[in-house]
C-alpha positions as a Python dict, from the first residue, in 0.01 Angstrom:
ca = {
    (1, 'I'): (0, 0, 0),
    (2, 'F'): (-253, -110, -261),
    (3, 'R'): (-18, -367, -412),
    (4, 'N'): (40, -521, -69),
    (5, 'L'): (-336, -515, -8),
    (6, 'V'): (-407, -704, -330),
    (7, 'R'): (-140, -966, -256),
    (8, 'S'): (-240, -1026, 106),
    (9, 'H'): (-472, -1314, 205),
    (10, 'D'): (-485, -1219, 574),
    (11, 'K'): (-814, -1036, 633),
    (12, 'A'): (-684, -853, 941),
    (13, 'E'): (-380, -735, 748),
    (14, 'C'): (-604, -631, 459),
    (15, 'Y'): (-809, -412, 694),
    (16, 'E'): (-495, -249, 831),
    (17, 'L'): (-362, -182, 481),
    (18, 'L'): (-700, -51, 364),
    (19, 'T'): (-713, 184, 664),
    (20, 'Q'): (-365, 313, 579),
    (21, 'H'): (-466, 367, 217),
    (22, 'I'): (-786, 551, 312),
    (23, 'R'): (-601, 764, 568),
    (24, 'Q'): (-345, 859, 306),
    (25, 'T'): (-592, 941, 26),
    (26, 'Q'): (-824, 1139, 254),
    (27, 'S'): (-534, 1337, 398),
    (28, 'E'): (-406, 1418, 50),
    (29, 'L'): (-749, 1537, -62),
    (30, 'I'): (-797, 1757, 245),
    (31, 'M'): (-459, 1924, 200),
    (32, 'L'): (-523, 1988, -170),
    (33, 'S'): (-868, 2121, -83),
    (34, 'K'): (-715, 2362, 167),
    (35, 'Q'): (-456, 2483, -84),
    (36, 'S'): (-715, 2520, -362),
    (37, 'F'): (-953, 2707, -131),
    (38, 'T'): (-671, 2949, -46),
    (39, 'E'): (-589, 3002, -414),
    (40, 'I'): (-954, 3058, -508),
    (41, 'T'): (-1016, 3316, -237),
    (42, 'Y'): (-685, 3489, -307),
    (43, 'G'): (-757, 3497, -680),
    (44, 'L'): (-1107, 3636, -627),
    (45, 'F'): (-1021, 3916, -386),
    (46, 'N'): (-696, 4012, -562),
    (47, 'D'): (-817, 3975, -923),
    (48, 'N'): (-547, 3714, -984),
    (49, 'I'): (-656, 3493, -1274),
    (50, 'K'): (-330, 3294, -1260),
    (51, 'S'): (-411, 3173, -910),
    (52, 'L'): (-762, 3073, -1018),
    (53, 'R'): (-639, 2884, -1325),
    (54, 'H'): (-386, 2693, -1118),
    (55, 'A'): (-662, 2596, -875),
    (56, 'A'): (-875, 2479, -1168),
    (57, 'D'): (-594, 2251, -1291),
    (58, 'V'): (-536, 2104, -944),
    (59, 'I'): (-908, 2040, -885),
    (60, 'S'): (-948, 1872, -1224),
    (61, 'Q'): (-649, 1643, -1162),
    (62, 'E'): (-766, 1561, -811),
    (63, 'K'): (-1113, 1473, -936),
    (64, 'D'): (-972, 1211, -1175),
    (65, 'K'): (-724, 1082, -918),
    (66, 'W'): (-995, 1048, -652),
    (67, 'K'): (-1206, 828, -881),
    (68, 'R'): (-911, 590, -920),
    (69, 'Y'): (-850, 584, -547),
    (70, 'R'): (-1216, 506, -476),
    (71, 'R'): (-1217, 211, -717),
    (72, 'K'): (-908, 70, -547),
    (73, 'E'): (-1058, 108, -201),
    (74, 'I'): (-1380, -64, -306),
    (75, 'I'): (-1163, -362, -406),
    (76, 'G'): (-1001, -342, -63),
    (77, 'M'): (-1341, -352, 109),
    (78, 'R'): (-1406, -686, -63),
    (79, 'K'): (-1089, -835, 85),
    (80, 'I'): (-1154, -763, 454),
    (81, 'D'): (-1368, -976, 685),
    (82, 'Y'): (-1731, -981, 566),
    (83, 'L'): (-1885, -884, 901),
    (84, 'L'): (-1631, -605, 946),
    (85, 'A'): (-1708, -481, 593),
    (86, 'V'): (-2079, -468, 679),
    (87, 'E'): (-2000, -273, 998),
    (88, 'K'): (-1769, -23, 824),
    (89, 'N'): (-1960, 5, 497),
    (90, 'T'): (-2165, 312, 594),
    (91, 'W'): (-1860, 505, 714),
    (92, 'F'): (-1658, 404, 410),
    (93, 'H'): (-1918, 539, 168),
    (94, 'L'): (-1984, 849, 380),
    (95, 'G'): (-1612, 922, 359),
    (96, 'C'): (-1612, 870, -19),
    (97, 'N'): (-1915, 1095, -65),
    (98, 'S'): (-1767, 1363, 160),
    (99, 'C'): (-1445, 1368, -41),
    (100, 'S'): (-1638, 1397, -367),
    (101, 'Q'): (-1850, 1675, -217),
    (102, 'M'): (-1540, 1872, -119),
    (103, 'I'): (-1412, 1858, -475),
    (104, 'Y'): (-1746, 1970, -620),
    (105, 'C'): (-1779, 2251, -363),
    (106, 'L'): (-1446, 2391, -475),
    (107, 'K'): (-1543, 2351, -840),
    (108, 'R'): (-1876, 2533, -789),
    (109, 'M'): (-1695, 2809, -601),
    (110, 'L'): (-1420, 2840, -860),
    (111, 'E'): (-1617, 2863, -1186),
    (112, 'P'): (-1806, 3191, -1120),
    (113, 'C'): (-1490, 3341, -968),
    (114, 'M'): (-1292, 3263, -1284),
    (115, 'E'): (-1564, 3409, -1503),
    (116, 'H'): (-1576, 3726, -1291),
    (117, 'V'): (-1201, 3787, -1282),
    (118, 'D'): (-1132, 3674, -1641),
    (119, 'N'): (-1391, 3919, -1777),
    (120, 'N'): (-1254, 4210, -1573),
    (121, 'F'): (-1580, 4274, -1393),
    (122, 'N'): (-1588, 4510, -1095),
    (123, 'P'): (-1350, 4389, -822),
    (124, 'M'): (-1486, 4267, -492),
    (125, 'P'): (-1542, 4558, -249),
    (126, 'R'): (-1283, 4600, 22),
    (127, 'A'): (-1555, 4563, 287),
    (128, 'Y'): (-1634, 4212, 160),
    (129, 'A'): (-1264, 4120, 158),
    (130, 'E'): (-1224, 4235, 518),
    (131, 'Q'): (-1539, 4049, 622),
    (132, 'F'): (-1444, 3727, 443),
    (133, 'S'): (-1077, 3724, 546),
    (134, 'P'): (-1131, 3584, 900),
    (135, 'I'): (-1375, 3325, 758),
    (136, 'C'): (-1106, 3212, 513),
    (137, 'R'): (-845, 3194, 788),
    (138, 'D'): (-1069, 2992, 1020),
    (139, 'T'): (-1176, 2759, 737),
    (140, 'E'): (-812, 2692, 647),
    (141, 'Q'): (-732, 2626, 1015),
    (142, 'M'): (-1020, 2383, 1043),
    (143, 'L'): (-913, 2193, 730),
    (144, 'Q'): (-561, 2175, 873),
    (145, 'R'): (-691, 2031, 1200),
    (146, 'V'): (-904, 1774, 1016),
    (147, 'Y'): (-594, 1681, 814),
    (148, 'D'): (-387, 1638, 1132),
    (149, 'L'): (-649, 1421, 1303),
    (150, 'I'): (-702, 1190, 1007),
    (151, 'T'): (-330, 1162, 930),
    (152, 'T'): (-233, 1065, 1284),
    (153, 'G'): (-543, 855, 1354),
    (154, 'D'): (-572, 1032, 1692),
    (155, 'F'): (-931, 1154, 1718),
    (156, 'S'): (-924, 1266, 2081),
    (157, 'H'): (-992, 1627, 1977),
    (158, 'A'): (-1236, 1544, 1696),
    (159, 'D'): (-1543, 1659, 1890),
    (160, 'E'): (-1385, 1997, 1953),
    (161, 'V'): (-1314, 2040, 1581),
    (162, 'L'): (-1670, 1940, 1494),
    (163, 'V'): (-1814, 2193, 1738),
    (164, 'N'): (-1587, 2470, 1607),
    (165, 'G'): (-1684, 2383, 1252),
    (166, 'N'): (-2051, 2409, 1336),
    (167, 'A'): (-1993, 2750, 1497),
    (168, 'L'): (-1809, 2864, 1185),
    (169, 'K'): (-2103, 2757, 970),
    (170, 'S'): (-2335, 2963, 1191),
    (171, 'R'): (-2111, 3269, 1149),
    (172, 'I'): (-2127, 3231, 772),
    (173, 'S'): (-2505, 3193, 783),
    (174, 'Q'): (-2533, 3523, 971),
    (175, 'I'): (-2314, 3700, 714),
    (176, 'R'): (-2523, 3557, 430),
    (177, 'H'): (-2843, 3683, 591),
    (178, 'D'): (-2691, 4030, 639),
    (179, 'I'): (-2581, 4044, 274),
    (180, 'Q'): (-2923, 3931, 155),
    (181, 'D'): (-3085, 4206, 362),
    (182, 'Q'): (-2840, 4456, 216),
    (183, 'L'): (-2932, 4342, -134),
    (184, 'Q'): (-3296, 4423, -67),
    (185, 'R'): (-3228, 4761, 94),
    (186, 'E'): (-2958, 4911, -127),
    (187, 'N'): (-2902, 4965, -496),
    (188, 'S'): (-2584, 4757, -511),
    (189, 'N'): (-2397, 4567, -780),
    (190, 'I'): (-2608, 4251, -798),
    (191, 'K'): (-2344, 4045, -982),
    (192, 'V'): (-2081, 4114, -719),
    (193, 'I'): (-2319, 4042, -432),
    (194, 'L'): (-2438, 3715, -586),
    (195, 'L'): (-2077, 3607, -642),
    (196, 'Y'): (-1996, 3684, -280),
    (197, 'L'): (-2303, 3496, -159),
    (198, 'N'): (-2204, 3196, -372),
    (199, 'S'): (-1853, 3201, -222),
    (200, 'L'): (-2000, 3210, 128),
    (201, 'Q'): (-2240, 2927, 54),
    (202, 'E'): (-1976, 2699, -98),
    (203, 'T'): (-1740, 2773, 191),
    (204, 'Q'): (-2018, 2663, 424),
    (205, 'E'): (-2068, 2345, 220),
    (206, 'L'): (-1694, 2276, 224),
    (207, 'I'): (-1696, 2296, 603),
    (208, 'S'): (-1996, 2060, 621),
    (209, 'A'): (-1825, 1809, 393),
    (210, 'S'): (-1503, 1820, 594),
    (211, 'R'): (-1697, 1766, 919),
    (212, 'N'): (-1872, 1464, 765),
    (213, 'L'): (-1537, 1332, 645),
    (214, 'L'): (-1390, 1364, 993),
    (215, 'R'): (-1682, 1173, 1147),
    (216, 'A'): (-1663, 901, 881),
    (217, 'S'): (-1286, 863, 910),
    (218, 'R'): (-1305, 838, 1290),
    (219, 'R'): (-1570, 567, 1278),
    (220, 'F'): (-1388, 375, 1004),
    (221, 'Q'): (-1042, 388, 1161),
    (222, 'Q'): (-1140, 319, 1521),
    (223, 'P'): (-1199, -49, 1612),
}
């Protein structure tokens, strides 16, 4: 797609090719984010360092790959009609920033999990695993729906996904507040609680970034 974009001198065709390229790169990043999120949460709650190390390799590779994609797409923005580029510029950069934020959310979530599991610290309590399991499932489902919408370019259900994502963020906020209250009331393992709180917070940030990406992709792809 990028080679055809560089060779083309038709601005309308360049915009169509750029849209295809952005749709493809964003979809790939969302799917890898979903898979990495699954591996991180599985590795944390099952003390599986192999799963965490694999996620670390994937995230590192995706970070480098995403930088190359972004440079290519900036070149593509220079080849489309100037007025159209001005109109789409905000949504293009919001999409780029959202993708970068998703990668860094996963990285911030992963690093303390790897340290915890690799050093054989106390495993996460079963109560936390049971509480976090539905959050993980709903987050994965949301990322899948964002992937489907961006891949097909059909955003008719985008508002529903955005509303559900916001509700999921509110659920996580309530859990975080409950855990913080528990930390003040009980003599608990502070390291484990802080790790759990960090996982909740980064999950919340991942949802926010994916919602922003969905909004940006919709506004960029739609005429």
